[in-house]
Amino acid sequence: MTELMQDAGQTGSKVVGTDPALPTMNRQGVVDFCRAMGIPAITERFVRWQTIDGLLPTYRVANRNLYSENDVRSWLESMRREGTGGDAA
């Protein structure tokens, strides 16, 4: 079983080989996942506030917020904005 784990204990990293719908990441795990996807701007603080504001779905397990890969991917996609020319901000 240890070969299926990728330091999931302290860092909150995603467990390898699990269903992406299962809640396997904590806040730091979400940050690590985003960085691995090439999105370095996501911070723990941003994840926390997106959760509090109800924009990032979470599972409450044993008094902890956990996130699924599917929910994180959907959350990232929800932030997509269409460019309108010029400065799209």
PDB file of N, CA and C in Angstrom:
ATOM      1  N   MET A   1       0.813  -1.195   0.000  1.00  0.00           N
ATOM      2  CA  MET A   1       0.000   0.000   0.000  1.00  0.00           C
ATOM      3  C   MET A   1       0.862   1.267   0.000  1.00  0.00           C
ATOM      4  N   THR A   2       2.053   1.207   0.578  1.00  0.00           N
ATOM      5  CA  THR A   2       2.888   2.402   0.608  1.00  0.00           C
ATOM      6  C   THR A   2       3.274   2.872  -0.783  1.00  0.00           C
ATOM      7  N   GLU A   3       3.348   1.946  -1.762  1.00  0.00           N
ATOM      8  CA  GLU A   3       3.670   2.380  -3.117  1.00  0.00           C
ATOM      9  C   GLU A   3       2.504   3.116  -3.772  1.00  0.00           C
ATOM     10  N   LEU A   4       1.288   3.006  -3.213  1.00  0.00           N
ATOM     11  CA  LEU A   4       0.144   3.732  -3.743  1.00  0.00           C
ATOM     12  C   LEU A   4       0.042   5.142  -3.180  1.00  0.00           C
ATOM     13  N   MET A   5       0.815   5.434  -2.151  1.00  0.00           N
ATOM     14  CA  MET A   5       0.740   6.732  -1.507  1.00  0.00           C
ATOM     15  C   MET A   5       1.845   7.648  -2.033  1.00  0.00           C
ATOM     16  N   GLN A   6       1.542   8.917  -2.075  1.00  0.00           N
ATOM     17  CA  GLN A   6       2.521   9.895  -2.514  1.00  0.00           C
ATOM     18  C   GLN A   6       2.615  10.969  -1.434  1.00  0.00           C
ATOM     19  N   ASP A   7       3.106  10.567  -0.260  1.00  0.00           N
ATOM     20  CA  ASP A   7       3.225  11.459   0.881  1.00  0.00           C
ATOM     21  C   ASP A   7       1.906  12.156   1.175  1.00  0.00           C
ATOM     22  N   ALA A   8       0.849  11.390   1.277  1.00  0.00           N
ATOM     23  CA  ALA A   8      -0.478  11.961   1.480  1.00  0.00           C
ATOM     24  C   ALA A   8      -0.710  12.418   2.908  1.00  0.00           C
ATOM     25  N   GLY A   9       0.114  12.018   3.842  1.00  0.00           N
ATOM     26  CA  GLY A   9      -0.100  12.340   5.242  1.00  0.00           C
ATOM     27  C   GLY A   9       0.039  13.805   5.573  1.00  0.00           C
ATOM     28  N   GLN A  10       1.237  14.329   5.622  1.00  0.00           N
ATOM     29  CA  GLN A  10       1.482  15.682   6.094  1.00  0.00           C
ATOM     30  C   GLN A  10       1.203  16.747   5.040  1.00  0.00           C
ATOM     31  N   THR A  11       1.518  16.489   3.784  1.00  0.00           N
ATOM     32  CA  THR A  11       1.411  17.533   2.771  1.00  0.00           C
ATOM     33  C   THR A  11       0.029  17.633   2.152  1.00  0.00           C
ATOM     34  N   GLY A  12      -0.795  16.624   2.327  1.00  0.00           N
ATOM     35  CA  GLY A  12      -2.112  16.668   1.736  1.00  0.00           C
ATOM     36  C   GLY A  12      -2.123  16.326   0.273  1.00  0.00           C
ATOM     37  N   SER A  13      -1.054  15.754  -0.224  1.00  0.00           N
ATOM     38  CA  SER A  13      -0.978  15.393  -1.627  1.00  0.00           C
ATOM     39  C   SER A  13      -2.019  14.340  -1.962  1.00  0.00           C
ATOM     40  N   LYS A  14      -2.397  14.312  -3.202  1.00  0.00           N
ATOM     41  CA  LYS A  14      -3.390  13.377  -3.696  1.00  0.00           C
ATOM     42  C   LYS A  14      -2.874  11.946  -3.621  1.00  0.00           C
ATOM     43  N   VAL A  15      -3.754  11.037  -3.240  1.00  0.00           N
ATOM     44  CA  VAL A  15      -3.404   9.621  -3.208  1.00  0.00           C
ATOM     45  C   VAL A  15      -3.429   9.098  -4.639  1.00  0.00           C
ATOM     46  N   VAL A  16      -2.376   8.415  -5.044  1.00  0.00           N
ATOM     47  CA  VAL A  16      -2.251   7.928  -6.412  1.00  0.00           C
ATOM     48  C   VAL A  16      -3.189   6.750  -6.622  1.00  0.00           C
ATOM     49  N   GLY A  17      -3.849   6.698  -7.760  1.00  0.00           N
ATOM     50  CA  GLY A  17      -4.682   5.567  -8.114  1.00  0.00           C
ATOM     51  C   GLY A  17      -6.065   5.577  -7.500  1.00  0.00           C
ATOM     52  N   THR A  18      -6.546   6.734  -7.007  1.00  0.00           N
ATOM     53  CA  THR A  18      -7.882   6.794  -6.431  1.00  0.00           C
ATOM     54  C   THR A  18      -8.858   7.413  -7.409  1.00  0.00           C
ATOM     55  N   ASP A  19     -10.121   7.264  -7.107  1.00  0.00           N
ATOM     56  CA  ASP A  19     -11.190   7.860  -7.885  1.00  0.00           C
ATOM     57  C   ASP A  19     -11.103   9.386  -7.754  1.00  0.00           C
ATOM     58  N   PRO A  20     -11.054  10.144  -8.856  1.00  0.00           N
ATOM     59  CA  PRO A  20     -10.925  11.602  -8.763  1.00  0.00           C
ATOM     60  C   PRO A  20     -12.140  12.284  -8.131  1.00  0.00           C
ATOM     61  N   ALA A  21     -13.227  11.547  -7.932  1.00  0.00           N
ATOM     62  CA  ALA A  21     -14.408  12.119  -7.282  1.00  0.00           C
ATOM     63  C   ALA A  21     -14.315  12.054  -5.761  1.00  0.00           C
ATOM     64  N   LEU A  22     -13.350  11.295  -5.237  1.00  0.00           N
ATOM     65  CA  LEU A  22     -13.212  11.159  -3.787  1.00  0.00           C
ATOM     66  C   LEU A  22     -12.439  12.343  -3.204  1.00  0.00           C
ATOM     67  N   PRO A  23     -12.815  12.783  -2.015  1.00  0.00           N
ATOM     68  CA  PRO A  23     -12.102  13.898  -1.380  1.00  0.00           C
ATOM     69  C   PRO A  23     -10.781  13.433  -0.776  1.00  0.00           C
ATOM     70  N   THR A  24      -9.677  13.711  -1.461  1.00  0.00           N
ATOM     71  CA  THR A  24      -8.373  13.222  -1.023  1.00  0.00           C
ATOM     72  C   THR A  24      -7.355  14.326  -0.768  1.00  0.00           C
ATOM     73  N   MET A  25      -7.748  15.602  -0.958  1.00  0.00           N
ATOM     74  CA  MET A  25      -6.789  16.704  -0.814  1.00  0.00           C
ATOM     75  C   MET A  25      -7.236  17.684   0.261  1.00  0.00           C
ATOM     76  N   ASN A  26      -6.275  18.169   1.037  1.00  0.00           N
ATOM     77  CA  ASN A  26      -6.552  19.292   1.915  1.00  0.00           C
ATOM     78  C   ASN A  26      -6.170  20.575   1.173  1.00  0.00           C
ATOM     79  N   ARG A  27      -6.158  21.730   1.875  1.00  0.00           N
ATOM     80  CA  ARG A  27      -5.843  22.996   1.190  1.00  0.00           C
ATOM     81  C   ARG A  27      -4.479  22.969   0.521  1.00  0.00           C
ATOM     82  N   GLN A  28      -3.469  22.494   1.239  1.00  0.00           N
ATOM     83  CA  GLN A  28      -2.129  22.441   0.645  1.00  0.00           C
ATOM     84  C   GLN A  28      -2.108  21.481  -0.539  1.00  0.00           C
ATOM     85  N   GLY A  29      -2.882  20.415  -0.463  1.00  0.00           N
ATOM     86  CA  GLY A  29      -2.983  19.482  -1.577  1.00  0.00           C
ATOM     87  C   GLY A  29      -3.567  20.137  -2.814  1.00  0.00           C
ATOM     88  N   VAL A  30      -4.549  21.031  -2.619  1.00  0.00           N
ATOM     89  CA  VAL A  30      -5.131  21.774  -3.747  1.00  0.00           C
ATOM     90  C   VAL A  30      -4.070  22.679  -4.368  1.00  0.00           C
ATOM     91  N   VAL A  31      -3.302  23.357  -3.523  1.00  0.00           N
ATOM     92  CA  VAL A  31      -2.228  24.226  -4.017  1.00  0.00           C
ATOM     93  C   VAL A  31      -1.209  23.401  -4.810  1.00  0.00           C
ATOM     94  N   ASP A  32      -0.796  22.276  -4.250  1.00  0.00           N
ATOM     95  CA  ASP A  32       0.168  21.403  -4.933  1.00  0.00           C
ATOM     96  C   ASP A  32      -0.384  20.904  -6.266  1.00  0.00           C
ATOM     97  N   PHE A  33      -1.659  20.521  -6.277  1.00  0.00           N
ATOM     98  CA  PHE A  33      -2.308  20.042  -7.498  1.00  0.00           C
ATOM     99  C   PHE A  33      -2.299  21.138  -8.562  1.00  0.00           C
ATOM    100  N   CYS A  34      -2.666  22.360  -8.161  1.00  0.00           N
ATOM    101  CA  CYS A  34      -2.699  23.473  -9.113  1.00  0.00           C
ATOM    102  C   CYS A  34      -1.306  23.772  -9.668  1.00  0.00           C
ATOM    103  N   ARG A  35      -0.312  23.745  -8.801  1.00  0.00           N
ATOM    104  CA  ARG A  35       1.058  23.987  -9.268  1.00  0.00           C
ATOM    105  C   ARG A  35       1.501  22.903 -10.228  1.00  0.00           C
ATOM    106  N   ALA A  36       1.118  21.650  -9.952  1.00  0.00           N
ATOM    107  CA  ALA A  36       1.458  20.552 -10.854  1.00  0.00           C
ATOM    108  C   ALA A  36       0.761  20.716 -12.206  1.00  0.00           C
ATOM    109  N   MET A  37      -0.389  21.389 -12.207  1.00  0.00           N
ATOM    110  CA  MET A  37      -1.126  21.650 -13.440  1.00  0.00           C
ATOM    111  C   MET A  37      -0.600  22.891 -14.167  1.00  0.00           C
ATOM    112  N   GLY A  38       0.402  23.564 -13.572  1.00  0.00           N
ATOM    113  CA  GLY A  38       0.980  24.747 -14.200  1.00  0.00           C
ATOM    114  C   GLY A  38       0.302  26.040 -13.805  1.00  0.00           C
ATOM    115  N   ILE A  39      -0.380  26.056 -12.658  1.00  0.00           N
ATOM    116  CA  ILE A  39      -1.073  27.255 -12.194  1.00  0.00           C
ATOM    117  C   ILE A  39      -0.455  27.665 -10.851  1.00  0.00           C
ATOM    118  N   PRO A  40       0.622  28.452 -10.874  1.00  0.00           N
ATOM    119  CA  PRO A  40       1.336  28.771  -9.642  1.00  0.00           C
ATOM    120  C   PRO A  40       0.684  29.847  -8.783  1.00  0.00           C
ATOM    121  N   ALA A  41      -0.329  30.557  -9.289  1.00  0.00           N
ATOM    122  CA  ALA A  41      -0.908  31.685  -8.564  1.00  0.00           C
ATOM    123  C   ALA A  41      -1.858  31.279  -7.438  1.00  0.00           C
ATOM    124  N   ILE A  42      -2.251  30.016  -7.356  1.00  0.00           N
ATOM    125  CA  ILE A  42      -3.194  29.564  -6.327  1.00  0.00           C
ATOM    126  C   ILE A  42      -2.447  29.385  -5.010  1.00  0.00           C
ATOM    127  N   THR A  43      -2.943  30.035  -3.950  1.00  0.00           N
ATOM    128  CA  THR A  43      -2.329  29.940  -2.631  1.00  0.00           C
ATOM    129  C   THR A  43      -3.304  29.295  -1.649  1.00  0.00           C
ATOM    130  N   GLU A  44      -2.792  28.862  -0.493  1.00  0.00           N
ATOM    131  CA  GLU A  44      -3.666  28.306   0.545  1.00  0.00           C
ATOM    132  C   GLU A  44      -4.701  29.337   0.984  1.00  0.00           C
ATOM    133  N   ARG A  45      -4.276  30.568   1.096  1.00  0.00           N
ATOM    134  CA  ARG A  45      -5.207  31.630   1.514  1.00  0.00           C
ATOM    135  C   ARG A  45      -6.341  31.793   0.504  1.00  0.00           C
ATOM    136  N   PHE A  46      -6.009  31.760  -0.782  1.00  0.00           N
ATOM    137  CA  PHE A  46      -7.022  31.876  -1.821  1.00  0.00           C
ATOM    138  C   PHE A  46      -7.989  30.692  -1.769  1.00  0.00           C
ATOM    139  N   VAL A  47      -7.454  29.484  -1.585  1.00  0.00           N
ATOM    140  CA  VAL A  47      -8.295  28.289  -1.473  1.00  0.00           C
ATOM    141  C   VAL A  47      -9.235  28.424  -0.282  1.00  0.00           C
ATOM    142  N   ARG A  48      -8.694  28.906   0.840  1.00  0.00           N
ATOM    143  CA  ARG A  48      -9.512  29.073   2.050  1.00  0.00           C
ATOM    144  C   ARG A  48     -10.676  30.019   1.796  1.00  0.00           C
ATOM    145  N   TRP A  49     -10.411  31.173   1.206  1.00  0.00           N
ATOM    146  CA  TRP A  49     -11.471  32.149   0.979  1.00  0.00           C
ATOM    147  C   TRP A  49     -12.458  31.700  -0.103  1.00  0.00           C
ATOM    148  N   GLN A  50     -11.996  30.996  -1.092  1.00  0.00           N
ATOM    149  CA  GLN A  50     -12.910  30.458  -2.097  1.00  0.00           C
ATOM    150  C   GLN A  50     -13.850  29.419  -1.467  1.00  0.00           C
ATOM    151  N   THR A  51     -13.329  28.677  -0.492  1.00  0.00           N
ATOM    152  CA  THR A  51     -14.154  27.704   0.236  1.00  0.00           C
ATOM    153  C   THR A  51     -15.173  28.422   1.107  1.00  0.00           C
ATOM    154  N   ILE A  52     -14.728  29.414   1.861  1.00  0.00           N
ATOM    155  CA  ILE A  52     -15.629  30.178   2.737  1.00  0.00           C
ATOM    156  C   ILE A  52     -16.725  30.852   1.926  1.00  0.00           C
ATOM    157  N   ASP A  53     -16.373  31.385   0.764  1.00  0.00           N
ATOM    158  CA  ASP A  53     -17.352  32.065  -0.099  1.00  0.00           C
ATOM    159  C   ASP A  53     -18.266  31.095  -0.844  1.00  0.00           C
ATOM    160  N   GLY A  54     -18.017  29.798  -0.710  1.00  0.00           N
ATOM    161  CA  GLY A  54     -18.864  28.802  -1.350  1.00  0.00           C
ATOM    162  C   GLY A  54     -18.568  28.578  -2.818  1.00  0.00           C
ATOM    163  N   LEU A  55     -17.434  29.063  -3.290  1.00  0.00           N
ATOM    164  CA  LEU A  55     -17.089  28.917  -4.702  1.00  0.00           C
ATOM    165  C   LEU A  55     -16.320  27.635  -4.993  1.00  0.00           C
ATOM    166  N   LEU A  56     -15.680  27.073  -3.974  1.00  0.00           N
ATOM    167  CA  LEU A  56     -14.939  25.819  -4.116  1.00  0.00           C
ATOM    168  C   LEU A  56     -15.598  24.776  -3.224  1.00  0.00           C
ATOM    169  N   PRO A  57     -16.238  23.773  -3.813  1.00  0.00           N
ATOM    170  CA  PRO A  57     -16.921  22.745  -3.015  1.00  0.00           C
ATOM    171  C   PRO A  57     -15.947  21.971  -2.133  1.00  0.00           C
ATOM    172  N   THR A  58     -16.415  21.599  -0.971  1.00  0.00           N
ATOM    173  CA  THR A  58     -15.581  20.867  -0.027  1.00  0.00           C
ATOM    174  C   THR A  58     -16.390  19.771   0.648  1.00  0.00           C
ATOM    175  N   TYR A  59     -15.693  18.771   1.128  1.00  0.00           N
ATOM    176  CA  TYR A  59     -16.289  17.718   1.950  1.00  0.00           C
ATOM    177  C   TYR A  59     -15.806  17.948   3.371  1.00  0.00           C
ATOM    178  N   ARG A  60     -16.696  17.909   4.317  1.00  0.00           N
ATOM    179  CA  ARG A  60     -16.313  18.061   5.724  1.00  0.00           C
ATOM    180  C   ARG A  60     -16.172  16.661   6.310  1.00  0.00           C
ATOM    181  N   VAL A  61     -14.937  16.231   6.559  1.00  0.00           N
ATOM    182  CA  VAL A  61     -14.644  14.888   7.056  1.00  0.00           C
ATOM    183  C   VAL A  61     -13.777  15.025   8.307  1.00  0.00           C
ATOM    184  N   ALA A  62     -14.253  14.474   9.423  1.00  0.00           N
ATOM    185  CA  ALA A  62     -13.501  14.500  10.679  1.00  0.00           C
ATOM    186  C   ALA A  62     -13.038  15.918  11.018  1.00  0.00           C
ATOM    187  N   ASN A  63     -13.955  16.867  10.875  1.00  0.00           N
ATOM    188  CA  ASN A  63     -13.695  18.267  11.204  1.00  0.00           C
ATOM    189  C   ASN A  63     -12.615  18.900  10.329  1.00  0.00           C
ATOM    190  N   ARG A  64     -12.422  18.372   9.121  1.00  0.00           N
ATOM    191  CA  ARG A  64     -11.455  18.917   8.161  1.00  0.00           C
ATOM    192  C   ARG A  64     -12.142  19.120   6.821  1.00  0.00           C
ATOM    193  N   ASN A  65     -11.715  20.135   6.084  1.00  0.00           N
ATOM    194  CA  ASN A  65     -12.189  20.332   4.718  1.00  0.00           C
ATOM    195  C   ASN A  65     -11.296  19.536   3.781  1.00  0.00           C
ATOM    196  N   LEU A  66     -11.921  18.692   2.978  1.00  0.00           N
ATOM    197  CA  LEU A  66     -11.200  17.930   1.968  1.00  0.00           C
ATOM    198  C   LEU A  66     -11.822  18.204   0.604  1.00  0.00           C
ATOM    199  N   TYR A  67     -11.005  18.113  -0.424  1.00  0.00           N
ATOM    200  CA  TYR A  67     -11.418  18.460  -1.778  1.00  0.00           C
ATOM    201  C   TYR A  67     -11.167  17.296  -2.722  1.00  0.00           C
ATOM    202  N   SER A  68     -12.040  17.166  -3.724  1.00  0.00           N
ATOM    203  CA  SER A  68     -11.827  16.128  -4.741  1.00  0.00           C
ATOM    204  C   SER A  68     -11.168  16.762  -5.964  1.00  0.00           C
ATOM    205  N   GLU A  69     -10.456  15.943  -6.704  1.00  0.00           N
ATOM    206  CA  GLU A  69      -9.812  16.410  -7.933  1.00  0.00           C
ATOM    207  C   GLU A  69     -10.857  16.945  -8.912  1.00  0.00           C
ATOM    208  N   ASN A  70     -11.981  16.252  -9.043  1.00  0.00           N
ATOM    209  CA  ASN A  70     -13.032  16.702  -9.961  1.00  0.00           C
ATOM    210  C   ASN A  70     -13.546  18.088  -9.586  1.00  0.00           C
ATOM    211  N   ASP A  71     -13.772  18.318  -8.278  1.00  0.00           N
ATOM    212  CA  ASP A  71     -14.266  19.625  -7.838  1.00  0.00           C
ATOM    213  C   ASP A  71     -13.233  20.718  -8.073  1.00  0.00           C
ATOM    214  N   VAL A  72     -11.965  20.417  -7.844  1.00  0.00           N
ATOM    215  CA  VAL A  72     -10.914  21.415  -8.069  1.00  0.00           C
ATOM    216  C   VAL A  72     -10.821  21.752  -9.552  1.00  0.00           C
ATOM    217  N   ARG A  73     -10.888  20.735 -10.408  1.00  0.00           N
ATOM    218  CA  ARG A  73     -10.853  20.996 -11.855  1.00  0.00           C
ATOM    219  C   ARG A  73     -12.047  21.849 -12.290  1.00  0.00           C
ATOM    220  N   SER A  74     -13.242  21.542 -11.784  1.00  0.00           N
ATOM    221  CA  SER A  74     -14.440  22.326 -12.126  1.00  0.00           C
ATOM    222  C   SER A  74     -14.310  23.763 -11.631  1.00  0.00           C
ATOM    223  N   TRP A  75     -13.766  23.919 -10.427  1.00  0.00           N
ATOM    224  CA  TRP A  75     -13.553  25.247  -9.850  1.00  0.00           C
ATOM    225  C   TRP A  75     -12.605  26.053 -10.723  1.00  0.00           C
ATOM    226  N   LEU A  76     -11.517  25.430 -11.159  1.00  0.00           N
ATOM    227  CA  LEU A  76     -10.572  26.127 -12.027  1.00  0.00           C
ATOM    228  C   LEU A  76     -11.233  26.523 -13.347  1.00  0.00           C
ATOM    229  N   GLU A  77     -12.016  25.628 -13.908  1.00  0.00           N
ATOM    230  CA  GLU A  77     -12.709  25.927 -15.170  1.00  0.00           C
ATOM    231  C   GLU A  77     -13.724  27.043 -14.986  1.00  0.00           C
ATOM    232  N   SER A  78     -14.322  27.151 -13.797  1.00  0.00           N
ATOM    233  CA  SER A  78     -15.322  28.198 -13.552  1.00  0.00           C
ATOM    234  C   SER A  78     -14.699  29.591 -13.536  1.00  0.00           C
ATOM    235  N   MET A  79     -13.400  29.673 -13.374  1.00  0.00           N
ATOM    236  CA  MET A  79     -12.720  30.969 -13.353  1.00  0.00           C
ATOM    237  C   MET A  79     -12.335  31.451 -14.747  1.00  0.00           C
ATOM    238  N   ARG A  80     -12.628  30.664 -15.765  1.00  0.00           N
ATOM    239  CA  ARG A  80     -12.270  31.026 -17.145  1.00  0.00           C
ATOM    240  C   ARG A  80     -13.088  32.233 -17.592  1.00  0.00           C
ATOM    241  N   ARG A  81     -12.435  33.162 -18.221  1.00  0.00           N
ATOM    242  CA  ARG A  81     -13.098  34.349 -18.757  1.00  0.00           C
ATOM    243  C   ARG A  81     -12.747  34.479 -20.226  1.00  0.00           C
ATOM    244  N   GLU A  82     -13.742  34.835 -21.017  1.00  0.00           N
ATOM    245  CA  GLU A  82     -13.533  35.059 -22.450  1.00  0.00           C
ATOM    246  C   GLU A  82     -12.900  36.428 -22.641  1.00  0.00           C
ATOM    247  N   GLY A  83     -11.922  36.487 -23.523  1.00  0.00           N
ATOM    248  CA  GLY A  83     -11.298  37.759 -23.849  1.00  0.00           C
ATOM    249  C   GLY A  83     -12.211  38.605 -24.715  1.00  0.00           C
ATOM    250  N   THR A  84     -12.192  39.911 -24.512  1.00  0.00           N
ATOM    251  CA  THR A  84     -13.009  40.823 -25.307  1.00  0.00           C
ATOM    252  C   THR A  84     -12.164  41.774 -26.106  1.00  0.00           C
ATOM    253  N   GLY A  85     -10.875  41.426 -26.240  1.00  0.00           N
ATOM    254  CA  GLY A  85      -9.968  42.329 -26.929  1.00  0.00           C
ATOM    255  C   GLY A  85      -9.295  43.243 -25.928  1.00  0.00           C
ATOM    256  N   GLY A  86      -8.134  43.668 -26.260  1.00  0.00           N
ATOM    257  CA  GLY A  86      -7.402  44.547 -25.355  1.00  0.00           C
ATOM    258  C   GLY A  86      -7.036  43.824 -24.067  1.00  0.00           C
ATOM    259  N   ASP A  87      -7.247  44.468 -22.946  1.00  0.00           N
ATOM    260  CA  ASP A  87      -6.955  43.892 -21.633  1.00  0.00           C
ATOM    261  C   ASP A  87      -8.195  43.142 -21.148  1.00  0.00           C
ATOM    262  N   ALA A  88      -8.140  41.800 -21.154  1.00  0.00           N
ATOM    263  CA  ALA A  88      -9.306  40.979 -20.831  1.00  0.00           C
ATOM    264  C   ALA A  88      -9.573  40.865 -19.330  1.00  0.00           C
ATOM    265  N   ALA A  89      -8.910  41.638 -18.511  1.00  0.00           N
ATOM    266  CA  ALA A  89      -9.119  41.568 -17.058  1.00  0.00           C
ATOM    267  C   ALA A  89     -10.381  42.194 -16.683  1.00  0.00           C
TER     268      ALA A  89
END
